[in-house]
PDB file of C-alpha atoms in Angstrom:
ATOM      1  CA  UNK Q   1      41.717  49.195 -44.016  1.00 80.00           C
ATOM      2  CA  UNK Q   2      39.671  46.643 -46.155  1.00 92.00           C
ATOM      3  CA  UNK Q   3      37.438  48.188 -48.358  1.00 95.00           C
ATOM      4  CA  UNK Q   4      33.461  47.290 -47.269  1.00 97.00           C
ATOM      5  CA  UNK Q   5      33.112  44.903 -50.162  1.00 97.00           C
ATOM      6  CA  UNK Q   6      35.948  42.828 -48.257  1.00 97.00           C
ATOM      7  CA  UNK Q   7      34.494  43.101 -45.307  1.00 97.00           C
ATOM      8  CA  UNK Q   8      31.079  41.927 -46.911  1.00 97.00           C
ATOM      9  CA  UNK Q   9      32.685  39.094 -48.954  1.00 97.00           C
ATOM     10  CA  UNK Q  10      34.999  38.239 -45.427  1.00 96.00           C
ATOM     11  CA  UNK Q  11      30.719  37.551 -43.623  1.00 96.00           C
ATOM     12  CA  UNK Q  12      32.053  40.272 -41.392  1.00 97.00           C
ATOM     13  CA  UNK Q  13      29.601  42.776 -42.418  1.00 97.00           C
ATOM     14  CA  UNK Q  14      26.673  40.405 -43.199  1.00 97.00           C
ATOM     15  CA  UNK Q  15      25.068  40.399 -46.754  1.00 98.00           C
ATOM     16  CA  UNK Q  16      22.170  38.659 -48.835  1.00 98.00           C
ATOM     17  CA  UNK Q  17      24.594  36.135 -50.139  1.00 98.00           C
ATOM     18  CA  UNK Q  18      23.923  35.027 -54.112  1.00 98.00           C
ATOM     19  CA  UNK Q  19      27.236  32.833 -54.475  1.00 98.00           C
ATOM     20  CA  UNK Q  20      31.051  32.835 -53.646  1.00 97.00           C
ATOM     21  CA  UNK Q  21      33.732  30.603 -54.804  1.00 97.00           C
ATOM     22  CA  UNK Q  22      37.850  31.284 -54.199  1.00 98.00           C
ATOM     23  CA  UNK Q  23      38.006  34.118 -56.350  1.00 98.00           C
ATOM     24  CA  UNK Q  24      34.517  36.053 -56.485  1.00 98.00           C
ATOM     25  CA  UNK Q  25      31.457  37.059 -54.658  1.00 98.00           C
ATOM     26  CA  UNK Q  26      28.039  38.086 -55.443  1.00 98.00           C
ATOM     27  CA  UNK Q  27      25.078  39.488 -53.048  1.00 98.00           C
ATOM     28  CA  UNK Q  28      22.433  41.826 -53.353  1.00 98.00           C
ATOM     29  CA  UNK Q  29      22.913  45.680 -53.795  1.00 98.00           C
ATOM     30  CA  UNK Q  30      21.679  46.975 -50.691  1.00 97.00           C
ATOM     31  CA  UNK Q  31      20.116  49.864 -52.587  1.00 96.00           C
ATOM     32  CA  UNK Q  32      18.470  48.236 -55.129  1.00 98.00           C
ATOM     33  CA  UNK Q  33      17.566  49.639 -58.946  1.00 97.00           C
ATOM     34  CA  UNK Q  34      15.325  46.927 -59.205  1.00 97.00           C
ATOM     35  CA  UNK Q  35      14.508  43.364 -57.423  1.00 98.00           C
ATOM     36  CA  UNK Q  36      17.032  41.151 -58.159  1.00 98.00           C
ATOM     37  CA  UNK Q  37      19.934  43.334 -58.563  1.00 98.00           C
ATOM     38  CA  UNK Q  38      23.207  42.455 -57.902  1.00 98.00           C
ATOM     39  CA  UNK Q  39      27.194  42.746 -57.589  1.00 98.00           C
ATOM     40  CA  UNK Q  40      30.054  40.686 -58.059  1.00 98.00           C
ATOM     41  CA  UNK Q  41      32.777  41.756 -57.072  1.00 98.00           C
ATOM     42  CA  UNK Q  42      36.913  40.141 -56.877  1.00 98.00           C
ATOM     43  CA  UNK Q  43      38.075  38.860 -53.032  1.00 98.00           C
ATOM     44  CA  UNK Q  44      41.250  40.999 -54.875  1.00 97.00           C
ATOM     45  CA  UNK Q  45      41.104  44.578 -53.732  1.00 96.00           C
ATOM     46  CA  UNK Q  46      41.433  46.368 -56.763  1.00 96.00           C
ATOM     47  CA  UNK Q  47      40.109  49.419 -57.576  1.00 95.00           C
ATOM     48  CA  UNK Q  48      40.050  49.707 -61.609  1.00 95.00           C
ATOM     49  CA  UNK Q  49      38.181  46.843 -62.627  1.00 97.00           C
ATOM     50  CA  UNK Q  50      40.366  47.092 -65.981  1.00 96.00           C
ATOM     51  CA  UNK Q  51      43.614  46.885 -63.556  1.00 95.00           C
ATOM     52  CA  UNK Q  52      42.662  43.322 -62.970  1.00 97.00           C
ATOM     53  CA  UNK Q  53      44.950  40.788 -64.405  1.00 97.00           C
ATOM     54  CA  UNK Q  54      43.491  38.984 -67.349  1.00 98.00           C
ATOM     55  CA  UNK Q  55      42.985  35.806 -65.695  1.00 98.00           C
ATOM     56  CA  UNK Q  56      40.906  37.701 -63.251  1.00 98.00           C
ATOM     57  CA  UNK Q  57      39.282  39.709 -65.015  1.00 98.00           C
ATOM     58  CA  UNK Q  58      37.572  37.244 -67.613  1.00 98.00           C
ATOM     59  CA  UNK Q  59      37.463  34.905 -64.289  1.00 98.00           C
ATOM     60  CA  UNK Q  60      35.211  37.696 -62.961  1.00 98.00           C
ATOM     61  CA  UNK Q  61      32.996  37.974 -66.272  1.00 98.00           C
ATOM     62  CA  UNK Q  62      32.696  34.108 -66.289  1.00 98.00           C
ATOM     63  CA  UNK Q  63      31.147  33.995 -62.862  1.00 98.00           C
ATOM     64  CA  UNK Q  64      29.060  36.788 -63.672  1.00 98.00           C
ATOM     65  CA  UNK Q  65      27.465  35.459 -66.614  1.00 98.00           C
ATOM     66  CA  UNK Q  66      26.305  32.829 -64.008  1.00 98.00           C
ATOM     67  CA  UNK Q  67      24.545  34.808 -62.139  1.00 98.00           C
ATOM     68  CA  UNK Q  68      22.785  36.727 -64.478  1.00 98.00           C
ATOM     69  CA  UNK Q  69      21.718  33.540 -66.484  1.00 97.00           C
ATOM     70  CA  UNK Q  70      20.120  32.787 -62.732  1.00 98.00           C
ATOM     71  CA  UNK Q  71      18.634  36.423 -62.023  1.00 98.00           C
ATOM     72  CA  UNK Q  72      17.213  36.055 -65.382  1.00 97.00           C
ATOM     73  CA  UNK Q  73      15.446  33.116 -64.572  1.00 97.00           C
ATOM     74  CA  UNK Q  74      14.411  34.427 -61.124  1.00 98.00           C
ATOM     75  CA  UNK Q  75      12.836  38.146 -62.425  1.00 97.00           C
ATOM     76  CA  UNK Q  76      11.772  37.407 -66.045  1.00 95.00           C
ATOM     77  CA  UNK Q  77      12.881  40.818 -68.261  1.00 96.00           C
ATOM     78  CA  UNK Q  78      13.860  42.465 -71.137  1.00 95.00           C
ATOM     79  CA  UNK Q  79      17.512  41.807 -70.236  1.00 96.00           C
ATOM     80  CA  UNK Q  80      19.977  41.730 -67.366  1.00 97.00           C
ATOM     81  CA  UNK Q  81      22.045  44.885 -67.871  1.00 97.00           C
ATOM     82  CA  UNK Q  82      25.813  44.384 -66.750  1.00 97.00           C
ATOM     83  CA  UNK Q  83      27.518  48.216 -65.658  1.00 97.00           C
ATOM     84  CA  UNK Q  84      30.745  48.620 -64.121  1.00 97.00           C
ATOM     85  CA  UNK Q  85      31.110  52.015 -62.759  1.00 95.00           C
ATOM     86  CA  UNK Q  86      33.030  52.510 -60.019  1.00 91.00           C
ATOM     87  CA  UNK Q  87      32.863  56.036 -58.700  1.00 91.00           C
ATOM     88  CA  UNK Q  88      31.179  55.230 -55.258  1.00 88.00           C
ATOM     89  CA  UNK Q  89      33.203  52.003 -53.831  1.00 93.00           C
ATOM     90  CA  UNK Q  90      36.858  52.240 -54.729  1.00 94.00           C
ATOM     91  CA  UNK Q  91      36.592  48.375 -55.051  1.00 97.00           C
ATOM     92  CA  UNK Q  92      35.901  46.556 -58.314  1.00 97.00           C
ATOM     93  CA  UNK Q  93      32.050  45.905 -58.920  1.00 98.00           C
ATOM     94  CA  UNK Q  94      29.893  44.703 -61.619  1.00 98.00           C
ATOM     95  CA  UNK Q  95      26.333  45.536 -61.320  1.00 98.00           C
ATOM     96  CA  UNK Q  96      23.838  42.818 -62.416  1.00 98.00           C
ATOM     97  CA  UNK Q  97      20.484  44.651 -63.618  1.00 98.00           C
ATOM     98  CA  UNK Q  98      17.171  43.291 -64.718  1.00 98.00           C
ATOM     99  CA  UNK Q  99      15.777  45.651 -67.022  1.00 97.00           C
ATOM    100  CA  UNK Q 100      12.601  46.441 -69.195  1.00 96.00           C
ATOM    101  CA  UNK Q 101      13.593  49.987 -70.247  1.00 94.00           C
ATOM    102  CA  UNK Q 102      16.371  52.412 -70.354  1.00 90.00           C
ATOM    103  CA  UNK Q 103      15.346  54.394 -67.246  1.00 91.00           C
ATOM    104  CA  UNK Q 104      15.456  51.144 -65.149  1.00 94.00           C
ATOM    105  CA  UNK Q 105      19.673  51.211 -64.913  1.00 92.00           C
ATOM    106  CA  UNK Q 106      19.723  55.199 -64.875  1.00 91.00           C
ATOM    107  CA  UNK Q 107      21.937  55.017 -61.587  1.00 91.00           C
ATOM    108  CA  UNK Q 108      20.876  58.710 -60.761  1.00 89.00           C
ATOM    109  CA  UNK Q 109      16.951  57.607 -59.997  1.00 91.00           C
ATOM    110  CA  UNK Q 110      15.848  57.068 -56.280  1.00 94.00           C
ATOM    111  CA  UNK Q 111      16.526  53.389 -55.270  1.00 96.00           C
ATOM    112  CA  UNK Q 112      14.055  50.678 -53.963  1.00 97.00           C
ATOM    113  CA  UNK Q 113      13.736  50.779 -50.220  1.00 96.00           C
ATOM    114  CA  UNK Q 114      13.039  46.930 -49.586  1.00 97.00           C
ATOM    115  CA  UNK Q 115      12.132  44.576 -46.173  1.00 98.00           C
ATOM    116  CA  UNK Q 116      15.214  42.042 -44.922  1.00 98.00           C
ATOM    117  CA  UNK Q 117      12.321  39.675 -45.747  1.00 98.00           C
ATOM    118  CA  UNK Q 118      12.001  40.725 -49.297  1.00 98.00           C
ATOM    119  CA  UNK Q 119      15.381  40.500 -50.135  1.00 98.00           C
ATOM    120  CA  UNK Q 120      15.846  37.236 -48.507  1.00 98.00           C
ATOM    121  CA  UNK Q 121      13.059  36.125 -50.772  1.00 98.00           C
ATOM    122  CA  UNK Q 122      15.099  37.669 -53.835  1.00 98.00           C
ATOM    123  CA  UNK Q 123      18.561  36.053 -52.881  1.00 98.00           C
ATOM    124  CA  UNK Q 124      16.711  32.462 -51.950  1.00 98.00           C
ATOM    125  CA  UNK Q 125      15.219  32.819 -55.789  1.00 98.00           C
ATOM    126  CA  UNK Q 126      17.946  33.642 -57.360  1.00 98.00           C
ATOM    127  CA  UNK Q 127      19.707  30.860 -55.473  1.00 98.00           C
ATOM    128  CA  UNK Q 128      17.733  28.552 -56.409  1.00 98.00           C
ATOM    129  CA  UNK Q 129      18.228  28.932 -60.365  1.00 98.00           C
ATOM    130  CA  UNK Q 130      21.963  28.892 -59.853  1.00 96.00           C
ATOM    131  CA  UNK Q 131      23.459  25.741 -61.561  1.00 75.00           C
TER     132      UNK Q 131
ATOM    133  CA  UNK X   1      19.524  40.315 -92.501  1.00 80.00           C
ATOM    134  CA  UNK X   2      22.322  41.483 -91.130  1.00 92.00           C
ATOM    135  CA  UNK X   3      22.359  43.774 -88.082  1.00 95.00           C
ATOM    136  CA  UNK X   4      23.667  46.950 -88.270  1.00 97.00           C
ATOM    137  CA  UNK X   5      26.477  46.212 -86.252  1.00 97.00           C
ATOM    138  CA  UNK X   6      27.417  43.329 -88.404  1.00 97.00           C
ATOM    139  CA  UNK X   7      27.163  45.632 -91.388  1.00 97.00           C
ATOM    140  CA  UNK X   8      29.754  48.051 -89.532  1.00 97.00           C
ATOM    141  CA  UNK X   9      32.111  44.754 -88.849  1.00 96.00           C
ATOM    142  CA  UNK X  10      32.082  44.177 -92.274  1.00 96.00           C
ATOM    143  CA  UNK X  11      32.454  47.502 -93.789  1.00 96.00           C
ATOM    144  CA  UNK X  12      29.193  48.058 -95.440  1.00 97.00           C
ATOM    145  CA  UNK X  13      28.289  50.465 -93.600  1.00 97.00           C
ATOM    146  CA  UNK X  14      31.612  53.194 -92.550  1.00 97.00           C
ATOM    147  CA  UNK X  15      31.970  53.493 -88.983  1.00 98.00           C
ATOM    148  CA  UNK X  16      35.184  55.416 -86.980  1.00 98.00           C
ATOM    149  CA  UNK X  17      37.375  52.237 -86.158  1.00 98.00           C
ATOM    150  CA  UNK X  18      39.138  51.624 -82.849  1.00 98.00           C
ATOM    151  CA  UNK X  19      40.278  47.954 -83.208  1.00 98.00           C
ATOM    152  CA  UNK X  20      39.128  44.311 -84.940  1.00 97.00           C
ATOM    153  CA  UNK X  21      40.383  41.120 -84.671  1.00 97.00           C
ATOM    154  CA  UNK X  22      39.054  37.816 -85.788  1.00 98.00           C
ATOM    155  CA  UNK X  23      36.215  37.742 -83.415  1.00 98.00           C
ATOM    156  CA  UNK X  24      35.599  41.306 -82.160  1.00 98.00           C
ATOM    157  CA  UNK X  25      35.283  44.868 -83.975  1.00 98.00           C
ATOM    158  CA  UNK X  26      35.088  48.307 -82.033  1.00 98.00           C
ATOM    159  CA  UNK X  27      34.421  51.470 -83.080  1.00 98.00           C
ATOM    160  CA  UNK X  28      33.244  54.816 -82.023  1.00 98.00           C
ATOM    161  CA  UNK X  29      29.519  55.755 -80.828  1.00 98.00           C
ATOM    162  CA  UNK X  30      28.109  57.698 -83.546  1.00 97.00           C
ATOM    163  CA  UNK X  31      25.370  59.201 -80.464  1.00 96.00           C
ATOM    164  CA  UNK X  32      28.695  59.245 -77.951  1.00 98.00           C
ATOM    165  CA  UNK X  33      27.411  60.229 -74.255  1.00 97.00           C
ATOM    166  CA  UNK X  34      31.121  61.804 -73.672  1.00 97.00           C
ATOM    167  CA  UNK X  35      33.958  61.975 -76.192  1.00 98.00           C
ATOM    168  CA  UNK X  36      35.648  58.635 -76.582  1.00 98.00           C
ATOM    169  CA  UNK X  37      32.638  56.317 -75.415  1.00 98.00           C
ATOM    170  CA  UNK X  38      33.378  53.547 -77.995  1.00 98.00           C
ATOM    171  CA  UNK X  39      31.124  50.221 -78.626  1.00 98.00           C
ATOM    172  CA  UNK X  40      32.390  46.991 -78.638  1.00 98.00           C
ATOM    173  CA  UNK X  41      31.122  43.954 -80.166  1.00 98.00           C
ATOM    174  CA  UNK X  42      31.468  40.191 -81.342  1.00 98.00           C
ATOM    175  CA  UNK X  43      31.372  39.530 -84.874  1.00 97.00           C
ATOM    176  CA  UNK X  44      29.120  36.666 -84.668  1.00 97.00           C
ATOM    177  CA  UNK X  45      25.575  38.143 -84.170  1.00 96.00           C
ATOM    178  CA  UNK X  46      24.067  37.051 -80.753  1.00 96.00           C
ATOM    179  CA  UNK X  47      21.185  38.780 -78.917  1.00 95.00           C
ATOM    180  CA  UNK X  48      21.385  38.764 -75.409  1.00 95.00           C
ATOM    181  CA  UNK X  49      25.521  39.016 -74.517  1.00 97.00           C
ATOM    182  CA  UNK X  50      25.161  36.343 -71.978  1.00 96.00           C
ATOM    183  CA  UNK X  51      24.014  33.870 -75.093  1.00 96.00           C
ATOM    184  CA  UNK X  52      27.740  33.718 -75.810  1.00 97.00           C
ATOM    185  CA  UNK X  53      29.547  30.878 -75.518  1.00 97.00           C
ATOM    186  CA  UNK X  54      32.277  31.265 -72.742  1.00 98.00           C
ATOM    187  CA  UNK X  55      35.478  31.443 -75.227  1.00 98.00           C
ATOM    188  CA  UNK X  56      34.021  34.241 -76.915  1.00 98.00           C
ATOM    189  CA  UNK X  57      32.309  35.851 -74.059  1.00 98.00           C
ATOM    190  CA  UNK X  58      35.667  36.443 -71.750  1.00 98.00           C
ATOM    191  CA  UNK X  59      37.511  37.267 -75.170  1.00 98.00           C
ATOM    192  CA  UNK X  60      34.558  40.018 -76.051  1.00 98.00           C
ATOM    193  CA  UNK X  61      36.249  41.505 -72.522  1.00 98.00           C
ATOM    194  CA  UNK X  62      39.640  41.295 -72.737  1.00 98.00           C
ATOM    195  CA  UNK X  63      39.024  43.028 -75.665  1.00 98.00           C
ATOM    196  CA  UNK X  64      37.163  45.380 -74.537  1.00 98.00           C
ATOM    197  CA  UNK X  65      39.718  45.966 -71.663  1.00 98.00           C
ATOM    198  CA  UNK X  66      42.419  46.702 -74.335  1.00 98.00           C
ATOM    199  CA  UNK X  67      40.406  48.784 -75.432  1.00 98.00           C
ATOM    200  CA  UNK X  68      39.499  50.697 -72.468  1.00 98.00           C
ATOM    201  CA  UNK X  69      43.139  51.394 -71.502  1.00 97.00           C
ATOM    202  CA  UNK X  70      43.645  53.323 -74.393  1.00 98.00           C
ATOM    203  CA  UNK X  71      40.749  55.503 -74.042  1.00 98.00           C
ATOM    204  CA  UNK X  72      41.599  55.999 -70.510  1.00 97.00           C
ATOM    205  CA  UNK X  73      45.229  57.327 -72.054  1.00 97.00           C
ATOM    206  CA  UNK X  74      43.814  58.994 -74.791  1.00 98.00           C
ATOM    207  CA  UNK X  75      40.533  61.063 -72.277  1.00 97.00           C
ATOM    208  CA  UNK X  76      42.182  61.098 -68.741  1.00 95.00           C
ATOM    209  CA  UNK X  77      38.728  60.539 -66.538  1.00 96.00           C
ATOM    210  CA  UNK X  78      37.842  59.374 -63.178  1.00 95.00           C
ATOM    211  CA  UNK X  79      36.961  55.918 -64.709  1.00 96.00           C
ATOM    212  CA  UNK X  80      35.939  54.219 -67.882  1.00 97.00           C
ATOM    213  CA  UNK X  81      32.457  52.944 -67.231  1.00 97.00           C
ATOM    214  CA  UNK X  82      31.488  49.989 -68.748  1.00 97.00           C
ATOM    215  CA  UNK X  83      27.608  49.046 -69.571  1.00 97.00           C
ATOM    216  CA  UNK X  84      25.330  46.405 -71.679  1.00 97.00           C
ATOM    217  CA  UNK X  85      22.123  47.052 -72.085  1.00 95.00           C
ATOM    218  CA  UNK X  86      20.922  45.856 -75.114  1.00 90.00           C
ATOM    219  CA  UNK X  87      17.451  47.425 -75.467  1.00 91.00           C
ATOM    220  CA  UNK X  88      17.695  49.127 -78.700  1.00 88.00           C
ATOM    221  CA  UNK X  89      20.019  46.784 -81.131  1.00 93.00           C
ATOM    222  CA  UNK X  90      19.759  43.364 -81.203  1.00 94.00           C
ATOM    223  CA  UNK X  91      23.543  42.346 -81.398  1.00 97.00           C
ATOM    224  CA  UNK X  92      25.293  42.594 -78.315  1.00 97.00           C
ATOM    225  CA  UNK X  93      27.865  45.487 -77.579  1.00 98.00           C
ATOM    226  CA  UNK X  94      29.570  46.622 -74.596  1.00 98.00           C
ATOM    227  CA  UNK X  95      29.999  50.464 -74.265  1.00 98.00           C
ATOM    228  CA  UNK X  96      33.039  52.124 -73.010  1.00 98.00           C
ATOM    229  CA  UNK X  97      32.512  55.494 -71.613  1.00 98.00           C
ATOM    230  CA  UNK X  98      35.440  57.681 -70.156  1.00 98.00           C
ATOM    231  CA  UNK X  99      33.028  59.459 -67.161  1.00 97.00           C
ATOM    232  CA  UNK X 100      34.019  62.086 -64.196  1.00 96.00           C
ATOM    233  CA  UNK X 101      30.430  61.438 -62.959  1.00 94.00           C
ATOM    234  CA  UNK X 102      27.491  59.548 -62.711  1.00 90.00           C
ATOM    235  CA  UNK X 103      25.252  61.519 -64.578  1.00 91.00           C
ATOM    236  CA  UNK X 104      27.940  60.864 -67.550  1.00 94.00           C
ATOM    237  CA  UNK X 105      26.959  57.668 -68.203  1.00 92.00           C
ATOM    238  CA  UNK X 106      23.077  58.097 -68.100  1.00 91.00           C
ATOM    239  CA  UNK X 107      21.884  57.037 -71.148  1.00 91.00           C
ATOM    240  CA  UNK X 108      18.334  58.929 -70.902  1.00 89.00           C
ATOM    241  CA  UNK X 109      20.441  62.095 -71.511  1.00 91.00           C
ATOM    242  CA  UNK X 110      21.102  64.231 -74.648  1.00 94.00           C
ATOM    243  CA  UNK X 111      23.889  62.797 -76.966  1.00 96.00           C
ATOM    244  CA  UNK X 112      26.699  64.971 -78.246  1.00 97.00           C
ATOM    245  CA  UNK X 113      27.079  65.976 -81.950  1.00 96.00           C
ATOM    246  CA  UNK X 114      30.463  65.635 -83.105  1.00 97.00           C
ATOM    247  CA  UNK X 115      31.747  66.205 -86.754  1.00 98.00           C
ATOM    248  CA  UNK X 116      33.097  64.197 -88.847  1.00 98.00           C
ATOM    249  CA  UNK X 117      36.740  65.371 -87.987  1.00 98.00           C
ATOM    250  CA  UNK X 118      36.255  65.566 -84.392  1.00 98.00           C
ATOM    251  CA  UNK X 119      34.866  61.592 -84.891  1.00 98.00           C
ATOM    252  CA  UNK X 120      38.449  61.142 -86.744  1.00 98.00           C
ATOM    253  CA  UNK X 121      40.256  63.121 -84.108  1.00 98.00           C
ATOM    254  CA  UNK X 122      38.903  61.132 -81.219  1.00 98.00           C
ATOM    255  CA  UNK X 123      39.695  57.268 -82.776  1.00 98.00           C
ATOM    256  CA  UNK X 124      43.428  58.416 -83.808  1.00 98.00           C
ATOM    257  CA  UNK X 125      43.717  59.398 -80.194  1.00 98.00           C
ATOM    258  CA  UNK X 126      42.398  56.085 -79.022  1.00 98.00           C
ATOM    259  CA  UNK X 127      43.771  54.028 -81.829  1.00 98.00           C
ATOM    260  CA  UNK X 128      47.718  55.793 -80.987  1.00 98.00           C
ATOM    261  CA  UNK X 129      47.304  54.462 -77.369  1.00 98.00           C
ATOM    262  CA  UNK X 130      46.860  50.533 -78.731  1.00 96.00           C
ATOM    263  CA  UNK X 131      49.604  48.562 -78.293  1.00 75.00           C
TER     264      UNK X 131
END
């Protein structure tokens, strides 16, 4: 069965979009950190990120320097933390983070609980600084 | 003046080696959050990682990946988490972290004091898994 982030990056379960080309796609984390953060993950199912091929894999990195370049712009921080994981969604994910201290990417801390309006606002913003 | 991880790159300052090329050096965690979590980083001394150009910025990662395959071999885990957070060094670095759980790769927690040998013990391991 395809994982969910297939099924997400397929529009069959619907998502705040960010941005998608052949290879990659990015939306919002439905349980937020913080405003603004995001995954990218590979239209490849693979579950080890590091199992990616190495075109993929740096393809992957490349198109998520993008969109932290545009979160950045969008929520103004100390920096956009990048954390690959992995335990939850047997399907490769980067998490995009914007961060002012160290507690703000501490994955164990209760997560945001935002409107569909809200994060529409966050994915149009971060849209809009996308290149 | 140099940063402290450009001082490690260049041997000033003696650090427990995994790996260096021309472009990228990485080394063991002297604060490690599990045994094996190793820090990657570019020799030339940006900031904010996603200030790299994109040659050296998908090269930082296949790197790293190398990299991360031998620790994986060296400290069978669930995964090897990778993270950039930047907040306390100015020079950008990637850690690699074998974890079996979440909390294993929360930075807010105590570090783990090694010796000296058990430093050397742990980057033969990972160094003997490098192709």
């Amino acid at each position: 069965m395809a994982s969910i982030f297939s099924r997400i990056a397929s529009g069959e379960i619907p998502s705040f979009k960010i941005a998608e080309n052949e290879n990659f796609f990015a939306f919002l984390d439905i349980n937020p950190l913080r405003k603004g953060h995001t995954l990218v993950v590979p239209k490849q199912e693979v579950d080890h990120i590091f199992d990616l091929d190495d075109d993929l894999f740096s393809g992957l990195h490349l198109f998520s320097k993008r969109i932290a370049n545009a979160i950045y712009k969008a929520f103004p921080c100390e920096r956009i933390a990048s954390a690959v994981i992995g335990l939850e969604v047997p399907h490769a994910h980067i998490h995009l983070v914007p961060i002012h201290t160290m507690k703000d990417i501490d994955f164990t801390q209760e997560k945001l609980k935002l409107s569909s309006e809200e994060m529409q606002e966050i994915a149009s913003a971060i849209r809009s600084h996308l290149k």
